[in-house]
XYZ file of C-alpha atoms in Angstrom:
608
model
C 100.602 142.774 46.605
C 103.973 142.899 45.141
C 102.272 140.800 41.987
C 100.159 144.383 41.492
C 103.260 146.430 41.826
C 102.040 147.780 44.936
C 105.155 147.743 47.293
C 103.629 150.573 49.728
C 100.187 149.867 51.178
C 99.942 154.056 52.192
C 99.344 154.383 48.390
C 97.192 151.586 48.443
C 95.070 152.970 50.864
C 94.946 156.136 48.654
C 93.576 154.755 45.808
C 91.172 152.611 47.476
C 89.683 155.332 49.846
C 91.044 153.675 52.896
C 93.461 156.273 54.164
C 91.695 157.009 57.271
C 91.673 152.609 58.377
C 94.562 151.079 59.762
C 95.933 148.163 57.691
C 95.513 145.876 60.682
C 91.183 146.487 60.518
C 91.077 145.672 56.952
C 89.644 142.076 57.712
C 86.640 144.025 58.910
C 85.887 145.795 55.836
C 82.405 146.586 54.877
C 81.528 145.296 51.612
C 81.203 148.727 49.552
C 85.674 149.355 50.872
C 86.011 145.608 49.825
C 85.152 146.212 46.925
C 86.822 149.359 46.029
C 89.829 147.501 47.449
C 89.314 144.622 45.120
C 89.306 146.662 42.264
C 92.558 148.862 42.809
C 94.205 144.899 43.463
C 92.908 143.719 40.250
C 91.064 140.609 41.880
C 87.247 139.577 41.965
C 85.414 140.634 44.927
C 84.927 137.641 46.622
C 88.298 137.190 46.985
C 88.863 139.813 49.298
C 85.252 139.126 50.805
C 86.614 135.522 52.211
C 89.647 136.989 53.654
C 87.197 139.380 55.694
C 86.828 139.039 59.563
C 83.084 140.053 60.021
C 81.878 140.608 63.333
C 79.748 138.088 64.925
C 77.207 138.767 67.207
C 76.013 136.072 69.870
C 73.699 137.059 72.594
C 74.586 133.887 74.290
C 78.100 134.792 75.070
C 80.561 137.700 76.077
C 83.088 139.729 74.077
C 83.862 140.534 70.560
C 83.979 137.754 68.172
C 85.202 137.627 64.274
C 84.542 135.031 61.495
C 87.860 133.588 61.340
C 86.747 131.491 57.922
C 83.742 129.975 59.406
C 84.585 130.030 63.019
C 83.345 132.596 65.262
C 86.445 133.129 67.486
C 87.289 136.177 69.788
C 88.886 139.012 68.303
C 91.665 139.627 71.067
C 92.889 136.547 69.540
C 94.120 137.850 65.916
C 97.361 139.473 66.056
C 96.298 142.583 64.009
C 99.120 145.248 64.328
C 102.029 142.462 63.846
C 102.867 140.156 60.806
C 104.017 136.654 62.365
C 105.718 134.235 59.770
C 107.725 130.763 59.432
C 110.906 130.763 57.305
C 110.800 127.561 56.827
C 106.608 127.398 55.722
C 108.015 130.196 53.168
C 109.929 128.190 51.668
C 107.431 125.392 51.338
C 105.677 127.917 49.873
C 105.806 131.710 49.758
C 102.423 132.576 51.004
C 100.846 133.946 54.365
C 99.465 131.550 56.627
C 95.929 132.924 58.454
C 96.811 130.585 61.607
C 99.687 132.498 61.890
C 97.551 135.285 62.530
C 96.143 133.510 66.328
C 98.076 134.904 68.973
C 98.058 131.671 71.204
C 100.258 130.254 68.340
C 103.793 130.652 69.229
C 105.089 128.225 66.427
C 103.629 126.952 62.882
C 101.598 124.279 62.822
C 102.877 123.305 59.408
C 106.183 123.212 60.064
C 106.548 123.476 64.359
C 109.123 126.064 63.776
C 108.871 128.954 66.291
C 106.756 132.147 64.928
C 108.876 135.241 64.112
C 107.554 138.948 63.611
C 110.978 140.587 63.830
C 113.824 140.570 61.271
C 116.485 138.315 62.556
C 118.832 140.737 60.484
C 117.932 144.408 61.386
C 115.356 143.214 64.328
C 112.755 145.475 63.332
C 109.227 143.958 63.117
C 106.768 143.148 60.597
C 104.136 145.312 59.781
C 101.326 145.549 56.913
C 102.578 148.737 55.789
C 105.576 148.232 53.636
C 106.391 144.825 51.753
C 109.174 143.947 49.289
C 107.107 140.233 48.963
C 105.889 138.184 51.594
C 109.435 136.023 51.941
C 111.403 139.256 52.561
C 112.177 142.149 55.262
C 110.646 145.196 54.279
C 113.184 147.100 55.872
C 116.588 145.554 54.778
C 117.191 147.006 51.117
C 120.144 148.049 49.120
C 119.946 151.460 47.560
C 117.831 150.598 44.576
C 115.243 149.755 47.408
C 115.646 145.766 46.777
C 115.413 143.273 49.987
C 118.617 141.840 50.753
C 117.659 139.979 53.636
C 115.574 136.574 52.429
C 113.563 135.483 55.882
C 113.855 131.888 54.095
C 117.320 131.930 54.637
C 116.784 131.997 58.370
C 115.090 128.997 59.872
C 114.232 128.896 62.993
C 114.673 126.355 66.116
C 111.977 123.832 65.900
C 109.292 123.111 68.749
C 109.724 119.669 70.601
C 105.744 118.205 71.047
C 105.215 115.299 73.388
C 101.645 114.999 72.360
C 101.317 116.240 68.580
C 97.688 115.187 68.376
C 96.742 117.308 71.506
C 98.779 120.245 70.099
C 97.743 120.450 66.933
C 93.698 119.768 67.545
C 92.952 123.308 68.282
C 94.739 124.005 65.074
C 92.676 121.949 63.262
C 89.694 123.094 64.911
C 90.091 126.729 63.107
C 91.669 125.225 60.351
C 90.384 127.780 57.493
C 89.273 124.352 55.327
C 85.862 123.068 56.835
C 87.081 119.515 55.548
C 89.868 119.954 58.262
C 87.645 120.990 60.927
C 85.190 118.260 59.953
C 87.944 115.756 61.025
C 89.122 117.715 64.127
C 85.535 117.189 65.381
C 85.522 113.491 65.356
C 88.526 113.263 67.033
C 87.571 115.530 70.359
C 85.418 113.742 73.266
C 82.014 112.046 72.105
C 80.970 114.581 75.128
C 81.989 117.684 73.322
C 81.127 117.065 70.314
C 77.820 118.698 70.081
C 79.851 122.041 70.359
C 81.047 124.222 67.584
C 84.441 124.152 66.871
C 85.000 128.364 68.006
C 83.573 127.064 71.179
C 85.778 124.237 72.035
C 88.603 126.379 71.049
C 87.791 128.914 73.034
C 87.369 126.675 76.236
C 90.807 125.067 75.615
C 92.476 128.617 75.459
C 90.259 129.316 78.740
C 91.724 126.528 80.268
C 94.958 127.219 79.264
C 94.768 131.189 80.687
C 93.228 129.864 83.827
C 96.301 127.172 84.012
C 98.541 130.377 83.329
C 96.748 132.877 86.072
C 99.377 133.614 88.837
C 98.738 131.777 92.085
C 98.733 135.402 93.925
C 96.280 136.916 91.519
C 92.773 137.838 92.536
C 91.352 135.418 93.210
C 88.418 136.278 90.662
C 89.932 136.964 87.680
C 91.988 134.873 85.098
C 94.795 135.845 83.247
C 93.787 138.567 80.483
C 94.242 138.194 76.938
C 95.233 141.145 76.494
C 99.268 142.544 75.949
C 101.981 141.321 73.794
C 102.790 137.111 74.435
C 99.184 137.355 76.704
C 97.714 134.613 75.463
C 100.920 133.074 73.459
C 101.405 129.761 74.967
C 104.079 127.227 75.342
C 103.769 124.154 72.928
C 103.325 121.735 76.060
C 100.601 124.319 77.323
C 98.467 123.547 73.652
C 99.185 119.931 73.878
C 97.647 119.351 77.490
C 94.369 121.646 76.654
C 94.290 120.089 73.205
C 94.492 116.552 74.858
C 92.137 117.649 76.710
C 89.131 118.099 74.475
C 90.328 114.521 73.149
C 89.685 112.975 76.489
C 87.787 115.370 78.672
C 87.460 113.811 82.175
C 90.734 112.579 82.471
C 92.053 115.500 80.477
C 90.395 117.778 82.612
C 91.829 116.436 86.103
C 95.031 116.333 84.377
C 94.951 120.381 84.651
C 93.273 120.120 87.833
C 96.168 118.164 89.374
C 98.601 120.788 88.025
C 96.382 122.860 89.463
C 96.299 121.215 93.067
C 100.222 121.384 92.446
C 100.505 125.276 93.105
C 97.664 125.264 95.753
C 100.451 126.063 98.518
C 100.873 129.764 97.021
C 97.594 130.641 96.914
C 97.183 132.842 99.650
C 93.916 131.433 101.211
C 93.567 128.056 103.597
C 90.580 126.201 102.384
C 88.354 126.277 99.401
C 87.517 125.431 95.910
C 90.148 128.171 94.632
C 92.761 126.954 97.032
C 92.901 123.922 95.120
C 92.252 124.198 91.462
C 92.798 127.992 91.421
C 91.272 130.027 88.121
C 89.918 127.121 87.009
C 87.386 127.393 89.057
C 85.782 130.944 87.690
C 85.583 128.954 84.298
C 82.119 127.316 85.744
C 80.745 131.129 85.468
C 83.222 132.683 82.811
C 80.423 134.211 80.173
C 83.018 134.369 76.954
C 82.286 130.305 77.056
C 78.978 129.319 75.837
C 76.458 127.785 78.079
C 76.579 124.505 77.153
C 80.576 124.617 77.526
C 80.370 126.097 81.453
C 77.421 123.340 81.774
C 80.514 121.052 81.206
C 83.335 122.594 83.145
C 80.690 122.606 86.046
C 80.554 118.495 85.527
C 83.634 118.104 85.159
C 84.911 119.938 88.226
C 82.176 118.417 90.060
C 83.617 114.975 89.096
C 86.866 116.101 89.973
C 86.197 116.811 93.187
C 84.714 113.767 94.063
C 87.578 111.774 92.289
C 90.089 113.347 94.930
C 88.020 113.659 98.323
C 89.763 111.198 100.321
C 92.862 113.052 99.557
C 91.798 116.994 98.908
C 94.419 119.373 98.463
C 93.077 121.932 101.024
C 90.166 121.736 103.085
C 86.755 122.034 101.708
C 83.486 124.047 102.382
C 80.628 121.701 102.864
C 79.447 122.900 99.604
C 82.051 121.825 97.843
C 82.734 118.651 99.338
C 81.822 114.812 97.741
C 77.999 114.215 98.243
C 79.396 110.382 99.272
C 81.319 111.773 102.453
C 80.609 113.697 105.468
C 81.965 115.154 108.191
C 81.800 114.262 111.980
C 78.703 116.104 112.887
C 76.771 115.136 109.836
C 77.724 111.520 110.881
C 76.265 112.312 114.395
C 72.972 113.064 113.011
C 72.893 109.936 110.695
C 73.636 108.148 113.962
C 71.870 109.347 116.159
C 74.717 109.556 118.561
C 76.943 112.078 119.786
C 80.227 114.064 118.542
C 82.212 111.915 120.889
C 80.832 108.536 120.267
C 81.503 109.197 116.312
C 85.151 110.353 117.197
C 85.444 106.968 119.276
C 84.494 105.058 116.135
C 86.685 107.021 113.828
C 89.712 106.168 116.397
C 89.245 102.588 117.061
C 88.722 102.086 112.884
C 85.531 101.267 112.950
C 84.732 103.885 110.537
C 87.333 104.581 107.768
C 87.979 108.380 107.755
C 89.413 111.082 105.126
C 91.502 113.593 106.858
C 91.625 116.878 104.843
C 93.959 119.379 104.128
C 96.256 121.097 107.214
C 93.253 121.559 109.093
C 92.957 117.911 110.026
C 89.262 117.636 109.003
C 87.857 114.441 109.614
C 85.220 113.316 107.186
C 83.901 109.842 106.493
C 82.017 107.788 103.748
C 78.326 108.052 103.800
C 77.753 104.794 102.621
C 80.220 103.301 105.852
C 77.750 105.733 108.154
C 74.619 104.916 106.833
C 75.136 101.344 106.673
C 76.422 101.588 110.057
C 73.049 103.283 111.122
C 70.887 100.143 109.098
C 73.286 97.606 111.425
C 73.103 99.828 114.300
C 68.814 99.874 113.876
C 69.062 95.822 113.756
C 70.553 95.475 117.094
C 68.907 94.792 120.811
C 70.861 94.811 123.554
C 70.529 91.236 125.707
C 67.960 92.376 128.258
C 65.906 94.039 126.410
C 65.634 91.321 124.115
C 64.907 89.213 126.512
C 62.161 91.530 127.471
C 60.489 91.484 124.490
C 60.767 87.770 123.956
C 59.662 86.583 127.522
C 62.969 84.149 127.904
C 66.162 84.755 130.046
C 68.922 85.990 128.510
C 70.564 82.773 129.037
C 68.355 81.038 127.244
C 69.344 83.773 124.075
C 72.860 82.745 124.881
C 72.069 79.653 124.474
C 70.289 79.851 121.258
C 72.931 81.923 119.654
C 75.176 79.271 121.013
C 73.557 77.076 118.367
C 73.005 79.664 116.078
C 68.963 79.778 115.672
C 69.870 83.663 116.645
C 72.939 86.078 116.032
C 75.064 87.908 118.359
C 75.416 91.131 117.060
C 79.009 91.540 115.634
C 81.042 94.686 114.016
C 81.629 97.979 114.499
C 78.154 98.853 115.362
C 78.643 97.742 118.645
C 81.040 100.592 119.498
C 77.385 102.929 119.323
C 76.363 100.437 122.343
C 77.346 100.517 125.951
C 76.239 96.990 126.549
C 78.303 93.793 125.964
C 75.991 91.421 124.961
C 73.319 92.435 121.516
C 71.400 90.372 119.303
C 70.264 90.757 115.559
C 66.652 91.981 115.869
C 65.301 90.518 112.493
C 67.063 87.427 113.242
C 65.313 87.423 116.673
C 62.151 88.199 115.368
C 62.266 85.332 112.729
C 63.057 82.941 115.307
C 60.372 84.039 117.453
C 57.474 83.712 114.146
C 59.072 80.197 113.561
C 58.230 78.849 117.018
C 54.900 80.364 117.005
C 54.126 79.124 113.913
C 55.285 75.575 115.021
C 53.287 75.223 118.001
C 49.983 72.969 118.412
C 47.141 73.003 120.352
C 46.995 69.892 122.055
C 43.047 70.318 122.547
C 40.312 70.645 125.792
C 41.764 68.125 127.733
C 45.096 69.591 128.187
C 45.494 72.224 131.321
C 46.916 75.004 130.269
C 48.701 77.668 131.754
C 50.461 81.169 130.846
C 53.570 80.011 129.788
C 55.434 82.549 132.399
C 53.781 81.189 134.918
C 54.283 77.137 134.005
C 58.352 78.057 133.827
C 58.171 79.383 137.382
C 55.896 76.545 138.974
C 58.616 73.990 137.450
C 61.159 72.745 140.184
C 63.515 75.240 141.030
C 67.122 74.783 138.714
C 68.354 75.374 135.481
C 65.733 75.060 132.590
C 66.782 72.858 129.447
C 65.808 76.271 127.180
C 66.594 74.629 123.923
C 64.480 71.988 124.763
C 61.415 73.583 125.702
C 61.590 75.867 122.686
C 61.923 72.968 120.420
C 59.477 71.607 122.017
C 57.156 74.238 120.983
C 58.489 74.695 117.607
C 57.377 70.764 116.935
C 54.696 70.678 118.487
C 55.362 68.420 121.397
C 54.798 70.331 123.652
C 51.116 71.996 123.312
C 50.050 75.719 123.153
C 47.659 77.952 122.145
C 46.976 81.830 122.836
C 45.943 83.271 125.093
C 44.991 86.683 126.331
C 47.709 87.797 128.214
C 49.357 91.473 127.174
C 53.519 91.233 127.007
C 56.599 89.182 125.246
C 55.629 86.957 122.500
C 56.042 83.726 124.314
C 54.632 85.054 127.272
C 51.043 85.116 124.954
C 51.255 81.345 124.948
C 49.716 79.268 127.326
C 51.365 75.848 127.922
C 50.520 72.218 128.687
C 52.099 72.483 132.059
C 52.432 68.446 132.402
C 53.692 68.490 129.126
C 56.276 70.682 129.615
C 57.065 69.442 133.042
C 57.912 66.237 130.679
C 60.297 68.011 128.453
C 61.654 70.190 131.430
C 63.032 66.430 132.730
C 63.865 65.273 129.941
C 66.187 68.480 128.511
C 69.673 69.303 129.471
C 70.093 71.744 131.654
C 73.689 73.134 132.739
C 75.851 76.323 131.871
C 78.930 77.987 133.618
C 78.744 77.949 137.156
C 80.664 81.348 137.275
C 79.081 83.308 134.936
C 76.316 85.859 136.911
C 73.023 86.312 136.129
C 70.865 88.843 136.181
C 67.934 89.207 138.736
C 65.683 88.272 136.390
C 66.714 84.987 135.194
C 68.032 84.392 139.098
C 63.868 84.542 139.479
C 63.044 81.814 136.607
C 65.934 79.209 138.333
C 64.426 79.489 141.829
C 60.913 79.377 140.597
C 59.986 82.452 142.467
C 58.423 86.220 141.366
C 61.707 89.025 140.732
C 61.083 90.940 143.934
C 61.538 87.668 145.921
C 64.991 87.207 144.730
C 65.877 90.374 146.768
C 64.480 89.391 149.628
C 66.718 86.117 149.787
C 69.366 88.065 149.221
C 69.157 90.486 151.861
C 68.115 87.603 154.380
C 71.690 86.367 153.660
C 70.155 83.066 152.453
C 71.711 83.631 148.764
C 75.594 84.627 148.160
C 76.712 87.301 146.167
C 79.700 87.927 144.207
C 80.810 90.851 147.085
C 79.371 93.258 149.370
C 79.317 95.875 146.857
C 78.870 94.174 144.214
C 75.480 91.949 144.706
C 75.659 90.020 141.676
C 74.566 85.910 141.738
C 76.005 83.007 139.897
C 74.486 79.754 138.881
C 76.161 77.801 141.430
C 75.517 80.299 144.276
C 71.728 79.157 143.050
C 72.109 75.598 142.244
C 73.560 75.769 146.332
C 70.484 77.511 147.521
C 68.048 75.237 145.786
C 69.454 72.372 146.909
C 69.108 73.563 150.159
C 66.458 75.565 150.785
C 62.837 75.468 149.379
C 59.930 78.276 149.522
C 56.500 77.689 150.567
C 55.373 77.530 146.811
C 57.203 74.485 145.989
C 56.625 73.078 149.142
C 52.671 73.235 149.288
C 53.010 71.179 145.727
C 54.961 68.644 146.385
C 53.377 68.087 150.244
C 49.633 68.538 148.260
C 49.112 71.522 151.006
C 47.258 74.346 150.703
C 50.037 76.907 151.106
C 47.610 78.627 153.805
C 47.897 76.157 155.938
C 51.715 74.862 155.194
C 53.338 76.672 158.250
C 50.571 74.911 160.866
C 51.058 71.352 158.967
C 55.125 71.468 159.487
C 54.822 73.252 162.967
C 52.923 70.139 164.281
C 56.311 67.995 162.734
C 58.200 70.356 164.692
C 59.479 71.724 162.000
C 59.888 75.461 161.432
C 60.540 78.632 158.568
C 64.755 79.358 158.703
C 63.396 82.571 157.651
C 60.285 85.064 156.377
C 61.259 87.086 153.590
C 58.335 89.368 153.590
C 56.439 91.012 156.805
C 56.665 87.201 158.498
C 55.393 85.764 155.107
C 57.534 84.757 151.622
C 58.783 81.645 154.182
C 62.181 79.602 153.506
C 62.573 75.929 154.434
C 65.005 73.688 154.580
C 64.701 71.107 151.851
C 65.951 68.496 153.459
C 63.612 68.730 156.837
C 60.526 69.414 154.374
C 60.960 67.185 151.252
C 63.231 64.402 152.798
């Protein structure tokens, strides 16, 4: 102005028909007072036109925004009533900068010396009033009215930047030259730049107010832009948004974790907020455009998970990692209870997340629900047996040699038995032998194959061998009607494998017990029988309370007793008539199990 010889913008305004505006809401001129304006300056219209600030209207997002020279920022941001300057960009070159103009600026980009809009002489501040040329105070004259206080002869102390780049994007990103913001853009995130440049600025200023928002502040709001220094921020503050749009994800949890840093004074005990405060509200905040909150949503999301083994407060179930969950949640996966998942979690079966002070325990879903697939793959011992129609020792046994697997891991803590198998292992065991077995033809007698284990001699069966057998087809078998385990469907050769029974190793631990079950199989007699002995006193147990039988509290009793069964065969006797044959030997029962039948003999007086 001082080149028109205007020193006094009140007389300005005169001439120009502007007296009622304030010289801050120039920039928002309508184009008739632009050019009025224009012509008491001397200049072509357009000039003033491109320093103009029109309003821009977008339905898409809240609160009042301004063309800042082809970026539609929001007007709280322009410093309107105050003149900011640099001494030392004036004496680069004695112009006003527009950037100078954006309040979160608190130092020129140009030159990082900190912004001044105060004399450093008289301490009086810049306004757009009175000017004695843009490198002077208006206020400091002698009495012929001429400035005696040159601002250029006042630098100021310089701004120390860690991270230039980061600082100086958003800069760049309202740069008035579009060339300048054309390069800005390729340097932010390949994921942001589909955005304008007004938009990314105005998320990195949103971050930066939410990073700003006092930890005791509603817990709704972030910090307002408006009020002198509101939305100035410190150099490091523009560097760690600006790196941010340069690297968003890790950017973004950078402020997150700085966030997480203050969650102590937040006055709540669990939550989203109670960990990454304001930041939080920016998922919903409606001055950022949709696609931007579509972002902040991700990327919070993302954060989240990235820290849910070690969360800075408890969560809401919400909120929490779709990959963990917590105790009861594993229950249900499990089909167990509350306590059995709590046993797991203890003995480290399960690896757990404890959160915040409220000691929540939440696991990996993955962990659970392949601990439910391991879990659904496991029979306990007796009922596998069941289902197969072979003692559990004969399981043990083929485990032993690894045609089956013992269950293993920390499934087994789900399980009150000891002893489980591997189903599908099991089960392919099972279609092997079937698949192996031959029929040996008409001339073969067959029999179920139940029933041609218990008419063997009484002792330990040679398992391994008879199920090879089988599988190889030595020993013949075909189908047969019978409803139950797999093998019990087979019928047998029974001379066949009376052959293999004699021929296969039999044996085991004489100590270990066996159940009832199997006890019937070694003495060749039906389950309920095995009870009888027992209470006859015929068979020992491992203590009066505890009626459990070993192997060699069997192997005793069939070496010295036999039952009428085994008897009748070997003597070729109609069991009917066994008791009259042997009473005209003098030889009689040592007991009747059963209503004076089921009779015991001694093997030696019987069978020589």
């Amino acid at each position: 102005m001082a080149r028109n010889g205007y020193t006094d913008l009140l007389r300005l305004r005169r001439f120009a028909g502007l007296a009622g505006r304030d010289v801050g809401t120039y920039p928002a001129l309508d184009d008739a007072e632009a050019s009025r304006l224009a012509a008491v300056l001397r200049l072509p219209d357009e000039v003033v036109v491109h320093r103009l600030h029109r309003v821009v209207e977008r339905a898409d997002v809240a609160g009042d925004r301004i063309d800042f020279f082809g970026v539609p920022l929001r007007a709280a941001y322009r410093e309107w009533r105050w003149r900011r300057t640099s001494p030392r960009a004036l004496a680069l070159a004695p112009y006003h900068r527009a950037i100078h103009d954006l309040r979160p600026f608190g130092f020129c980009t140009q030159t990082l010396e900190t912004l001044i809009d105060a004399c450093p002489v008289c301490h009086r501040r810049f306004g757009w009033h009175v000017t004695r040329g843009i490198a002077f105070c208006p206020r400091c004259v002698d009495e012929d009215d001429y400035p005696t206080v040159d601002l250029r002869d006042h630098p100021q102390p310089l701004v120390e930047l860690e991270d230039p780049a980061g600082a100086l994007l958003l800069a760049t990103l309202v740069d008035p030259r579009p060339d300048v913001r054309a390069e800005a853009m390729r340097r932010v995130d390949p994921a942001l730049r589909h955005e304008t440049p007004g938009d990314l600025f105005e998320l990195a200023i949103s971050v930066a107010l939410a990073m700003v928002t006092p930890p005791d502040a509603d817990k709704n709001a972030v910090r307002s832009v408006r009020g002198d220094g509101a939305i100035t921020f410190e150099p490091a503050r523009l560097a760690q948004v600006g790196r941010m749009l340069i690297e968003w994800r890790s950017g973004f949890s950078v402020a997150a974790d700085l966030m997480r840093a203050t969650a102590p004074a937040r006055d709540m005990r669990f939550g989203v907020h109670k960990e990454i405060g304001a930041l939080r509200l920016l998922r919903t905040r409606r001055t950022l455009a949709p696609g931007i909150r579509t972002l902040v949503a991700d990327a919070i999301r993302h954060d989240m998970r990235r820290t849910a083994e070690k969360p800075a407060a408890p969560r809401r179930k919400a909120d929490r990692d779709e990959g963990l969950v917590d105790a009861r949640q594993a229950a249900a996966i499990l089909g167990v209870g509350g306590k059995t998942v709590r046993r797991l979690a203890k003995r480290g079966a399960i690896d757990v997340v404890r959160s915040g002070d409220r000691a929540m325990v939440l696991m990996r879903r993955d962990e659970v629900e392949a601990l439910r697939q391991e879990h659904a793959d496991m029979v306990d011992g007796p009922s596998a047996a069941r289902a197969v129609g072979l003692p559990l020792e004969a399981l043990e046994a083929l485990a032993d040699t690894g045609a089956i697997t013992r269950a293993t891991g920390p499934a087994l803590g789900l399980v009150a038995a000891r002893v489980h198998f591997r189903r599908s292992s099991l089960d392919a065991y099972v279609a092997r032998v079937i698949a192996g077995a031959r029929d040996g033809g008409s001339t073969v007698t067959y029999r179920p194959f139940g029933t041609a284990i218990r008419r063997l001699p009484p002792g330990d069966r040679p398992w391994l061998a008879i199920l090879a057998a089988i599988g190889d087809g030595r020993l013949p078998c075909r189908p047969c009607a019978a409803a139950g385990p797999a093998l019990l469907r087979l019928s047998v050769d029974e001379a066949a494998l009376a052959r293999v029974a004699g021929l296969g190793e039999a044996g085991g631990d004489g100590a270990v017990t066996v159940a009832y079950r199997e006890a019937a199989i070694l003495l060749g007699v039906p389950e309920p029988t095995v009870s009888w002995i027992v209470a006859a006193g015929l068979l020992a147990t491992t203590g009066d309370h505890d009626r459990r039988l070993t192997r060699d509290a069997i192997r005793r009793f069939n070496a010295e007793y036999a039952l009428t069964a085994e008897v009748a065969r070997s003597l070729g006797v109609p069991p009917p008539r066994l008791k009259q044959v042997l009473a005209a030997r003098g030889i009689q029962p040592v007991a009747a199990l059963h209503k004076g039948m089921r009779l015991v003999w001694r093997r030696g007086e019987v069978l020589g």
